Tab-separated table of C-alpha atoms in Angstrom:
chain	number	residue	atom	x	y	z
A	175	MET	CA	122.103	-8.781	-35.091
A	176	GLU	CA	121.529	-12.188	-32.906
A	177	GLN	CA	120.130	-9.378	-30.411
A	178	ALA	CA	118.082	-6.874	-32.389
A	179	GLN	CA	116.253	-10.044	-33.422
A	180	GLN	CA	115.692	-11.066	-30.524
A	181	GLN	CA	114.914	-7.777	-29.745
A	182	GLU	CA	112.088	-7.963	-32.638
A	183	GLU	CA	110.219	-11.218	-31.909
A	184	ASN	CA	110.174	-9.829	-28.253
A	185	ALA	CA	108.430	-7.445	-29.220
A	186	GLY	CA	106.296	-8.974	-31.894
A	187	GLY	CA	105.021	-11.746	-28.486
A	188	ALA	CA	103.954	-8.927	-27.157
A	189	SER	CA	102.659	-7.804	-28.518
A	190	SER	CA	100.872	-10.723	-29.373
A	191	LYS	CA	100.173	-11.479	-26.166
A	192	PRO	CA	96.165	-10.610	-25.300
A	193	PRO	CA	95.511	-7.588	-23.153
A	194	PRO	CA	93.995	-8.484	-19.794
A	195	PHE	CA	90.852	-6.657	-22.156
A	196	ALA	CA	91.257	-7.193	-25.314
A	197	THR	CA	88.180	-8.742	-27.986
A	198	VAL	CA	88.500	-11.489	-29.215
A	199	ALA	CA	85.068	-11.061	-31.049
A	200	SER	CA	82.625	-8.780	-32.101
A	201	LEU	CA	79.019	-8.288	-32.408
A	202	ALA	CA	77.189	-5.705	-35.246
A	203	PRO	CA	76.599	-3.105	-33.911
A	204	ARG	CA	72.759	-1.504	-33.377
A	205	GLU	CA	71.437	1.526	-35.175
A	206	VAL	CA	69.307	3.198	-33.032
A	207	GLU	CA	67.322	6.722	-32.986
A	208	GLU	CA	69.804	9.764	-33.067
A	209	ASP	CA	71.900	8.367	-35.756
A	210	TYR	CA	73.993	7.218	-32.243
A	211	GLN	CA	75.462	3.481	-32.630
A	212	VAL	CA	75.834	1.364	-29.988
A	213	ALA	CA	79.263	0.218	-29.373
A	214	PRO	CA	80.042	-3.656	-29.930
A	215	ILE	CA	78.802	-5.969	-26.905
A	216	GLU	CA	82.497	-8.491	-27.779
A	217	ALA	CA	83.797	-11.129	-26.113
A	218	PHE	CA	86.580	-11.400	-24.384
A	219	VAL	CA	89.304	-12.934	-22.556
A	220	LYS	CA	90.914	-11.899	-19.129
A	221	ASP	CA	95.124	-12.160	-17.918
A	222	ASP	CA	95.414	-13.640	-14.631
A	223	ASP	CA	97.684	-12.666	-12.380
A	224	ASP	CA	99.032	-16.369	-13.103
A	225	GLY	CA	99.212	-15.432	-16.662
A	226	SER	CA	96.614	-17.955	-17.675
A	227	VAL	CA	93.647	-16.188	-20.050
A	228	GLU	CA	90.833	-16.783	-19.763
A	229	GLU	CA	88.052	-16.688	-21.531
A	230	ILE	CA	84.189	-14.750	-20.577
A	231	ASP	CA	81.039	-15.514	-22.713
A	232	ALA	CA	79.623	-12.335	-23.241
A	233	GLU	CA	76.168	-14.643	-24.302
A	234	ASN	CA	74.036	-13.721	-21.578
A	235	ILE	CA	75.801	-9.767	-21.218
A	236	ASP	CA	72.551	-7.593	-20.095
A	237	VAL	CA	72.074	-4.610	-22.202
A	238	LEU	CA	71.167	-1.228	-21.017
A	239	PRO	CA	69.081	0.355	-23.298
A	240	THR	CA	70.186	4.046	-24.421
A	241	ARG	CA	68.594	7.188	-23.294
A	242	SER	CA	66.375	7.860	-25.909
A	243	GLU	CA	64.867	4.231	-24.797
A	244	VAL	CA	64.880	5.428	-21.639
A	245	ALA	CA	62.752	8.530	-22.307
A	246	GLN	CA	59.984	6.936	-24.614
A	247	LYS	CA	59.248	4.316	-21.659
A	248	ALA	CA	59.311	7.239	-19.289
A	249	ARG	CA	56.561	9.482	-21.186
A	250	LYS	CA	54.434	5.626	-21.588
A	251	ARG	CA	54.453	5.780	-18.285
A	252	LEU	CA	53.123	9.078	-16.870
A	253	ARG	CA	51.162	8.800	-19.786
A	254	LEU	CA	49.868	5.256	-17.968
A	255	TYR	CA	49.439	6.796	-14.383
A	256	SER	CA	47.633	9.731	-16.042
A	257	ILE	CA	44.737	7.728	-18.057
A	258	VAL	CA	44.523	6.084	-15.046
A	259	GLY	CA	44.523	8.800	-12.196
A	260	SER	CA	41.669	10.128	-14.314
A	261	LEU	CA	39.794	6.806	-13.882
A	262	CYS	CA	39.964	6.955	-10.815
A	263	VAL	CA	38.765	10.205	-10.378
A	264	ILE	CA	35.946	9.393	-12.715
A	265	ILE	CA	34.956	6.929	-10.439
A	266	THR	CA	34.938	9.005	-7.625
A	267	THR	CA	32.629	12.140	-8.815
A	268	ILE	CA	29.646	8.536	-10.146
A	269	GLY	CA	29.829	7.441	-6.417
A	270	VAL	CA	29.889	10.571	-4.941
A	271	MET	CA	27.243	12.792	-7.653
A	272	VAL	CA	24.882	9.720	-7.711
A	273	PRO	CA	23.387	9.298	-4.417
A	274	ILE	CA	23.528	13.078	-4.284
A	275	SER	CA	21.690	12.960	-7.194
A	276	LEU	CA	18.893	10.378	-5.951
A	277	THR	CA	18.435	11.946	-2.695
A	278	ILE	CA	17.641	15.394	-4.221
A	279	LEU	CA	16.027	14.445	-7.227
A	280	ARG	CA	14.547	11.323	-5.785
A	281	VAL	CA	10.821	10.927	-6.131
A	282	ASP	CA	8.664	8.605	-3.850
A	283	PRO	CA	6.886	5.664	-4.322
A	284	ASP	CA	3.886	5.693	-3.522
A	285	LEU	CA	4.196	9.340	-5.722
A	286	THR	CA	1.738	7.462	-8.101
A	287	ILE	CA	-0.958	9.202	-10.482
A	288	PRO	CA	-3.592	7.269	-11.395
A	289	SER	CA	-4.629	7.821	-15.575
A	290	ASP	CA	-8.524	9.167	-16.453
A	291	ALA	CA	-8.612	5.765	-18.209
A	292	PRO	CA	-9.254	2.220	-16.319
A	293	SER	CA	-6.439	0.628	-15.784
A	294	SER	CA	-5.492	-2.500	-13.245
A	295	GLU	CA	-2.014	-0.430	-11.429
A	296	PRO	CA	-1.702	3.770	-11.752
A	297	SER	CA	0.736	5.299	-13.524
A	298	ILE	CA	3.192	8.722	-12.869
A	299	GLN	CA	0.572	11.583	-14.661
A	300	PRO	CA	3.418	14.718	-15.001
A	301	SER	CA	1.712	18.416	-14.075
A	302	ILE	CA	-0.084	19.160	-17.589
A	303	SER	CA	2.337	22.359	-17.493
A	304	PRO	CA	4.353	24.873	-15.597
A	305	THR	CA	3.002	27.300	-13.518
A	306	GLY	CA	6.080	28.874	-11.990
A	307	GLY	CA	8.214	28.469	-9.046
A	308	GLN	CA	10.483	26.146	-7.628
A	309	TYR	CA	9.716	23.367	-5.425
A	310	SER	CA	11.385	25.345	-2.507
A	311	ASP	CA	8.728	27.830	-3.708
A	312	TYR	CA	5.857	26.022	-2.104
A	313	VAL	CA	7.526	24.226	0.100
A	314	ASP	CA	7.306	27.758	1.766
A	315	VAL	CA	3.829	27.884	0.900
A	316	PHE	CA	3.421	24.709	2.720
A	317	SER	CA	4.874	26.138	5.352
A	318	GLN	CA	2.262	28.228	6.678
A	319	VAL	CA	0.012	25.188	7.819
A	320	SER	CA	2.718	22.554	8.036
A	321	ASP	CA	5.459	22.010	10.126
A	322	VAL	CA	8.725	22.147	7.801
A	323	ARG	CA	10.352	19.227	8.812
A	324	LEU	CA	7.848	17.110	8.303
A	325	ILE	CA	7.343	18.635	4.906
A	326	ARG	CA	11.463	17.801	4.565
A	327	THR	CA	11.222	14.288	5.557
A	328	PRO	CA	11.113	11.332	3.194
A	329	GLY	CA	7.980	8.968	3.913
A	330	SER	CA	6.026	12.080	5.882
A	331	PRO	CA	2.496	12.703	4.943
A	332	GLN	CA	3.298	16.451	3.973
A	333	TYR	CA	6.182	15.340	1.835
A	334	ARG	CA	4.560	13.053	-0.129
A	335	ALA	CA	2.088	15.475	-0.574
A	336	SER	CA	4.866	18.045	-1.018
A	337	ARG	CA	5.826	16.054	-3.946
A	338	TRP	CA	2.720	15.263	-5.894
A	339	ILE	CA	1.297	18.363	-5.785
A	340	TYR	CA	4.787	19.837	-7.070
A	341	ASP	CA	5.184	16.620	-9.294
A	342	PHE	CA	2.541	15.363	-10.205
A	343	ASP	CA	-0.587	17.249	-9.567
A	344	PRO	CA	-2.794	16.919	-12.926
A	345	ALA	CA	-3.615	20.260	-12.181
A	346	ARG	CA	-1.023	22.225	-9.998
A	347	ARG	CA	-1.894	25.628	-9.065
A	348	ALA	CA	0.256	28.470	-9.335
A	349	ILE	CA	2.101	29.381	-5.411
A	350	SER	CA	0.334	32.723	-5.697
A	351	ASP	CA	-3.459	30.872	-6.187
A	352	ALA	CA	-5.443	30.470	-3.002
A	353	ARG	CA	-6.597	27.507	-2.938
A	354	LEU	CA	-3.331	25.897	-3.810
A	355	ILE	CA	-2.760	25.529	0.251
A	356	GLN	CA	-6.828	23.517	-0.144
A	357	ARG	CA	-5.321	21.307	-2.009
A	358	TYR	CA	-2.695	20.411	0.043
A	359	ILE	CA	-4.193	19.892	2.874
A	360	ALA	CA	-6.326	17.187	0.659
A	361	ALA	CA	-3.392	15.909	-0.058
A	362	VAL	CA	-1.472	15.821	3.097
A	363	PHE	CA	-5.985	14.318	4.701
A	364	TYR	CA	-5.307	11.546	2.045
A	365	TYR	CA	-2.124	10.029	3.133
A	366	SER	CA	-2.407	10.229	6.711
A	367	THR	CA	-5.160	8.357	6.717
A	368	SER	CA	-4.470	6.022	3.956
A	369	ASN	CA	-2.324	2.857	5.574
A	370	GLY	CA	-3.546	-0.459	5.524
A	371	SER	CA	-5.100	-1.574	2.834
A	372	GLY	CA	-5.966	2.209	2.146
A	373	TRP	CA	-9.747	3.241	1.469
A	374	ALA	CA	-12.549	1.360	0.486
A	375	ASP	CA	-14.166	3.646	-1.979
A	376	CYS	CA	-12.486	6.999	-4.540
A	377	TYR	CA	-9.285	6.373	-3.379
A	378	PRO	CA	-6.010	7.619	-6.148
A	379	GLY	CA	-7.360	6.156	-9.527
A	380	ASP	CA	-10.427	4.133	-8.427
A	381	VAL	CA	-12.655	4.018	-11.696
A	382	GLY	CA	-15.407	2.007	-10.276
A	383	CYS	CA	-15.712	5.466	-7.540
A	384	THR	CA	-20.033	5.818	-6.976
A	385	SER	CA	-20.485	8.122	-3.177
A	386	ASP	CA	-22.387	10.807	-3.700
A	387	SER	CA	-21.480	10.788	-7.566
A	388	LYS	CA	-17.907	12.534	-6.448
A	389	GLU	CA	-14.540	12.327	-8.283
A	390	SER	CA	-11.767	9.656	-6.809
A	391	TRP	CA	-8.836	11.090	-4.903
A	392	PHE	CA	-5.966	13.490	-7.271
A	393	SER	CA	-8.194	13.377	-10.269
A	394	SER	CA	-7.537	16.330	-12.292
A	395	HIS	CA	-10.713	17.418	-11.142
A	396	ASP	CA	-11.068	20.508	-9.107
A	397	GLU	CA	-10.893	19.007	-4.843
A	398	CYS	CA	-14.458	20.375	-4.549
A	399	ASP	CA	-16.087	17.722	-6.991
A	400	TRP	CA	-13.465	14.895	-5.235
A	401	PHE	CA	-15.506	12.340	-2.806
A	402	GLY	CA	-15.980	13.519	0.646
A	403	PHE	CA	-16.164	18.078	-0.267
A	404	ARG	CA	-19.591	17.715	0.233
A	405	GLU	CA	-19.634	20.899	-0.742
A	406	CYS	CA	-17.843	24.457	-1.977
A	407	ASN	CA	-19.024	27.772	-1.589
A	408	ASP	CA	-18.659	30.984	-4.454
A	409	ASN	CA	-14.552	31.055	-4.004
A	410	GLY	CA	-14.454	27.180	-4.348
A	411	PHE	CA	-13.636	27.054	-0.725
A	412	VAL	CA	-15.011	24.113	1.069
A	413	THR	CA	-17.483	23.858	3.799
A	414	SER	CA	-18.480	21.101	4.023
A	415	PHE	CA	-16.624	17.543	4.789
A	416	TYR	CA	-18.610	14.271	4.245
A	417	ILE	CA	-16.709	10.772	5.026
A	418	MET	CA	-19.362	8.200	6.173
A	419	ASN	CA	-20.908	5.491	4.403
A	420	ASN	CA	-18.780	4.392	0.834
A	421	GLN	CA	-20.888	3.186	-2.122
A	422	ASN	CA	-18.546	2.011	-4.614
A	423	GLY	CA	-20.276	-0.145	-6.778
A	424	GLU	CA	-20.885	-3.366	-3.829
A	425	GLY	CA	-24.017	-1.154	-1.018
A	426	LYS	CA	-22.561	0.757	1.945
A	427	THR	CA	-20.493	-0.403	4.300
A	428	TYR	CA	-19.957	0.054	8.114
A	429	HIS	CA	-16.380	0.446	8.263
A	430	GLY	CA	-17.176	4.076	6.450
A	431	ASN	CA	-14.611	4.515	4.290
A	432	ASN	CA	-11.721	2.350	5.589
A	433	LEU	CA	-10.026	5.373	6.498
A	434	HIS	CA	-6.563	4.383	8.781
A	435	GLY	CA	-4.752	5.748	10.343
A	436	THR	CA	-4.698	9.658	12.101
A	437	LEU	CA	-6.691	13.022	11.642
A	438	PRO	CA	-3.858	15.682	10.560
A	439	SER	CA	-3.124	18.855	11.974
A	440	GLU	CA	-3.464	20.378	9.112
A	441	PHE	CA	-7.195	19.754	8.602
A	442	GLY	CA	-7.673	22.997	10.881
A	443	TYR	CA	-7.009	25.395	8.581
A	444	LEU	CA	-9.694	24.637	6.798
A	445	THR	CA	-11.304	27.498	7.844
A	446	ASN	CA	-14.382	27.285	6.221
A	447	LEU	CA	-15.342	24.548	7.479
A	448	THR	CA	-19.406	24.787	8.773
A	449	ASP	CA	-19.531	21.117	8.525
A	450	LEU	CA	-17.260	18.001	9.870
A	451	THR	CA	-18.388	14.701	9.535
A	452	ILE	CA	-16.197	11.762	9.442
A	453	VAL	CA	-17.947	8.049	10.590
A	454	LYS	CA	-17.169	4.671	10.785
A	455	ASN	CA	-13.525	4.712	10.405
A	456	PRO	CA	-12.802	2.215	13.378
A	457	PHE	CA	-8.202	2.465	12.801
A	458	LEU	CA	-9.355	5.880	12.150
A	459	THR	CA	-6.440	6.429	15.639
A	460	SER	CA	-5.462	9.177	16.637
A	461	THR	CA	-7.101	12.268	19.380
A	462	ILE	CA	-9.286	15.606	17.537
A	463	PRO	CA	-5.572	17.845	16.552
A	464	THR	CA	-5.719	21.523	18.782
A	465	SER	CA	-5.160	22.657	14.885
A	466	PHE	CA	-9.026	22.430	15.208
A	467	SER	CA	-9.401	25.340	17.127
A	468	ASN	CA	-9.051	27.418	13.968
A	469	LEU	CA	-12.910	26.068	13.001
A	470	THR	CA	-14.610	29.122	14.048
A	471	LYS	CA	-17.492	28.590	11.919
A	472	LEU	CA	-17.645	25.138	12.757
A	473	ARG	CA	-21.959	24.211	13.214
A	474	ARG	CA	-21.669	20.357	13.495
A	475	LEU	CA	-18.686	17.590	14.501
A	476	ARG	CA	-19.536	14.602	13.980
A	477	LEU	CA	-16.337	11.819	14.206
A	478	MET	CA	-18.118	9.150	15.526
A	479	ASN	CA	-17.804	5.793	15.913
A	480	ASN	CA	-13.880	6.037	14.930
A	481	GLY	CA	-10.939	5.549	16.980
A	482	LEU	CA	-10.551	8.668	18.387
A	483	GLN	CA	-8.881	8.855	21.575
A	484	GLY	CA	-7.564	11.285	24.790
A	485	PRO	CA	-5.690	13.621	25.617
A	486	TRP	CA	-7.863	16.077	24.734
A	487	PHE	CA	-6.758	19.614	24.088
A	488	GLU	CA	-8.712	22.309	26.216
A	489	GLY	CA	-10.416	24.906	25.055
A	490	LEU	CA	-10.677	22.811	21.080
A	491	LEU	CA	-14.474	23.621	21.055
A	492	ARG	CA	-14.356	27.124	23.253
A	493	ASN	CA	-13.557	29.551	19.940
A	494	MET	CA	-16.604	27.632	18.374
A	495	THR	CA	-19.681	29.620	19.472
A	496	LYS	CA	-21.676	28.430	15.661
A	497	LEU	CA	-21.558	24.928	17.007
A	498	VAL	CA	-24.830	22.967	17.217
A	499	ASP	CA	-24.473	19.864	17.007
A	500	VAL	CA	-21.210	18.054	18.244
A	501	GLY	CA	-20.653	13.764	17.908
A	502	LEU	CA	-17.954	11.681	19.627
A	503	LYS	CA	-19.688	8.695	20.287
A	504	GLU	CA	-18.367	5.212	19.841
A	505	ASN	CA	-14.854	6.062	19.839
A	506	GLN	CA	-11.741	5.267	22.042
A	507	PHE	CA	-11.504	8.417	24.876
A	508	ASN	CA	-10.824	7.540	28.117
A	509	ILE	CA	-10.585	10.855	30.131
A	510	SER	CA	-12.391	12.115	31.710
A	511	LEU	CA	-15.219	14.752	29.923
A	512	PRO	CA	-14.044	18.168	28.618
A	513	LEU	CA	-14.327	20.867	30.231
A	514	ASP	CA	-14.495	23.930	27.236
A	515	ILE	CA	-17.448	21.360	26.445
A	516	ALA	CA	-19.670	24.111	28.658
A	517	ASP	CA	-18.556	27.331	26.975
A	518	VAL	CA	-20.236	25.903	24.000
A	519	ARG	CA	-23.709	27.669	24.916
A	520	SER	CA	-24.989	26.996	20.998
A	521	LEU	CA	-25.403	23.508	21.653
A	522	ASN	CA	-28.517	21.329	20.875
A	523	ILE	CA	-27.033	18.128	20.115
A	524	LEU	CA	-23.917	15.960	22.679
A	525	THR	CA	-23.646	12.748	22.380
A	526	LEU	CA	-20.779	11.554	24.256
A	527	SER	CA	-21.809	7.891	24.683
A	528	GLY	CA	-19.875	4.723	23.780
A	529	ASN	CA	-16.616	6.134	25.044
A	530	LYS	CA	-14.401	5.400	28.298
A	531	PHE	CA	-15.291	8.923	30.099
A	532	HIS	CA	-14.574	8.784	32.924
A	533	GLY	CA	-15.544	10.186	36.548
A	534	LYS	CA	-18.118	12.548	36.866
A	535	ILE	CA	-20.786	14.736	35.228
A	536	PRO	CA	-19.723	18.654	35.706
A	537	ILE	CA	-22.177	21.148	36.955
A	538	GLU	CA	-20.754	23.418	34.015
A	539	TYR	CA	-22.665	20.701	31.223
A	540	GLY	CA	-25.494	22.999	33.244
A	541	LYS	CA	-25.378	26.333	31.534
A	542	LEU	CA	-26.736	24.359	28.393
A	543	HIS	CA	-29.427	26.067	28.460
A	544	ARG	CA	-30.301	24.863	24.889
A	545	LEU	CA	-29.609	21.446	24.802
A	546	GLU	CA	-32.555	18.833	22.768
A	547	THR	CA	-30.578	15.352	23.550
A	548	LEU	CA	-27.876	13.861	25.609
A	549	GLU	CA	-26.074	11.069	25.804
A	550	LEU	CA	-23.716	9.945	28.247
A	551	HIS	CA	-24.249	6.136	28.407
A	552	ALA	CA	-22.000	2.729	28.103
A	553	ASN	CA	-18.900	5.217	29.596
A	554	LYS	CA	-17.134	5.016	33.468
A	555	LEU	CA	-18.898	7.927	34.533
A	556	THR	CA	-20.099	7.186	38.445
A	557	GLY	CA	-20.896	9.642	41.544
A	558	THR	CA	-24.383	11.145	42.501
A	559	ILE	CA	-26.255	13.331	38.696
A	560	PRO	CA	-25.853	17.026	39.578
A	561	SER	CA	-28.929	18.708	40.775
A	562	GLU	CA	-27.047	21.808	38.529
A	563	LEU	CA	-28.335	20.262	35.512
A	564	PHE	CA	-31.268	22.436	34.219
A	565	PHE	CA	-32.016	21.919	30.385
A	566	PRO	CA	-35.914	23.166	29.557
A	567	ASN	CA	-35.678	22.200	25.711
A	568	LEU	CA	-34.330	18.060	26.161
A	569	GLN	CA	-35.861	15.398	25.206
A	570	VAL	CA	-33.194	12.828	25.354
A	571	LEU	CA	-31.321	12.321	28.187
A	572	SER	CA	-28.925	8.784	28.510
A	573	LEU	CA	-27.307	7.691	31.851
A	574	GLN	CA	-28.065	3.900	31.639
A	575	ASP	CA	-24.918	1.135	31.801
A	576	ASN	CA	-22.164	3.633	33.721
A	577	ASN	CA	-21.502	3.485	37.268
A	578	ILE	CA	-23.728	6.180	38.290
A	579	ASP	CA	-26.429	6.565	41.747
A	580	GLY	CA	-27.658	8.460	44.296
A	581	THR	CA	-31.082	10.161	43.376
A	582	MET	CA	-32.636	11.571	40.076
A	583	PRO	CA	-32.397	16.219	40.902
A	584	GLU	CA	-35.696	17.602	40.729
A	585	THR	CA	-34.838	19.636	38.070
A	586	ILE	CA	-34.906	15.696	35.766
A	587	CYS	CA	-37.981	14.680	36.974
A	588	ASN	CA	-39.560	18.561	36.607
A	589	MET	CA	-39.008	18.131	32.363
A	590	THR	CA	-41.044	15.156	32.662
A	591	LYS	CA	-43.954	16.513	34.104
A	592	GLU	CA	-43.434	19.109	31.459
A	593	ASN	CA	-43.614	16.385	28.973
A	594	LYS	CA	-40.318	17.508	26.654
A	595	LEU	CA	-37.904	15.229	28.211
A	596	HIS	CA	-39.268	11.979	26.263
A	597	SER	CA	-37.106	10.236	26.672
A	598	LEU	CA	-34.916	9.362	29.460
A	599	MET	CA	-32.594	6.165	30.033
A	600	PHE	CA	-30.536	5.481	33.301
A	601	ASP	CA	-29.473	2.607	35.662
A	602	CYS	CA	-33.059	2.173	37.614
A	603	GLU	CA	-31.661	-0.174	40.394
A	604	PHE	CA	-28.456	2.366	41.394
A	605	ILE	CA	-30.881	5.944	41.220
A	606	GLN	CA	-34.072	6.361	42.902
A	607	CYS	CA	-36.117	8.094	41.142
A	608	ASP	CA	-40.327	9.031	42.540
A	609	CYS	CA	-40.892	9.963	38.691
A	610	CYS	CA	-39.830	7.945	36.775
A	611	SER	CA	-41.747	5.068	36.825
A	612	ASP	CA	-42.531	5.357	32.688
A	613	PHE	CA	-39.428	4.646	32.227
A	614	CYS	CA	-38.722	2.001	34.586
A	615	GLU	CA	-39.688	-1.121	33.870
A	616	ALA	CA	-42.059	-2.384	36.564
């Protein structure tokens, strides 16, 4: 009996002893998605090896998220990454496309076309109406007279002219118009000669343009009505281009129209020109383009009192068989006298004074039998006067202010005796002349 009672106590004691991880407190379970309950989080006790019992607090225990919570967080991260990635793609695309678009569609800031109404600032005026053709089509047409690389070089006169024609010309012509190139050449001429302070008169937007009763450049008028276009033929092609003095409401000035820059080669393709006169523009510094040899209809080539210089293209004048007047005085030519001038047998007037021409007078000049005026003074010429010089119609001969010496040829003396040569100027102290008493001071 006692043994049985002892066994019951032992059994009861054994059952009352907490197991190594027996729970002693419980936390309320929490409901989660999908009818799933988290197992209760309870404090527990630990039975050490020595038989002592240790209670462990469960307050700082981290709760692991459920599978549903993990999936939800993953979806949120995925959406965030997608948004950030999309923004990066958009920003990168904008960063690449904007510079490309600006390069392709860039409009030269100088291409501002003034309105017809008076204003202090030029304003952009687009083409009145589309005339057909893409810009590339216009470039193809302009490349007939310009290097296409220059047309495509931002800032060049050719680029600026092509953009003005296509983007802003209020009277833009169709690519099939035969006179489209003439208007383009005019625009190239302006942009090539308007450096520095720009033109003095009839520049684009000059509402006070008064010179020769013409219109300002880049206006909606036909270019034949612009200042400088003195005459055009019945087909609208320029035959006489003339820039000498300007008026601009202030009277004529010494500096012509203040052309500042270079003569463009494109001007040599105005092949209907018979008169080309550009005078008194000392800041017009360039060579005479070789393309000017195309101007075979020229009768007058007068480029005096500018800043033109060498080198000289031999053959420039050779095909100008109708030339009667070549005026290149008061420039900056520092070369020998051009030989191809001797091939222009039609010449009446040849003025080359006031330059730095050096060397001897070519004997070939003696072929110019129609000469009436020959001005070679104020250069750096040397040697003697060739005896081959014979000009039956010569009236004016100026040779002074050079380094010429020797004896005056008999051919020249005979011209004075016939009373045709009424003006003979030379350095009397260096040139011996038995027939020049009337031309040298006593």
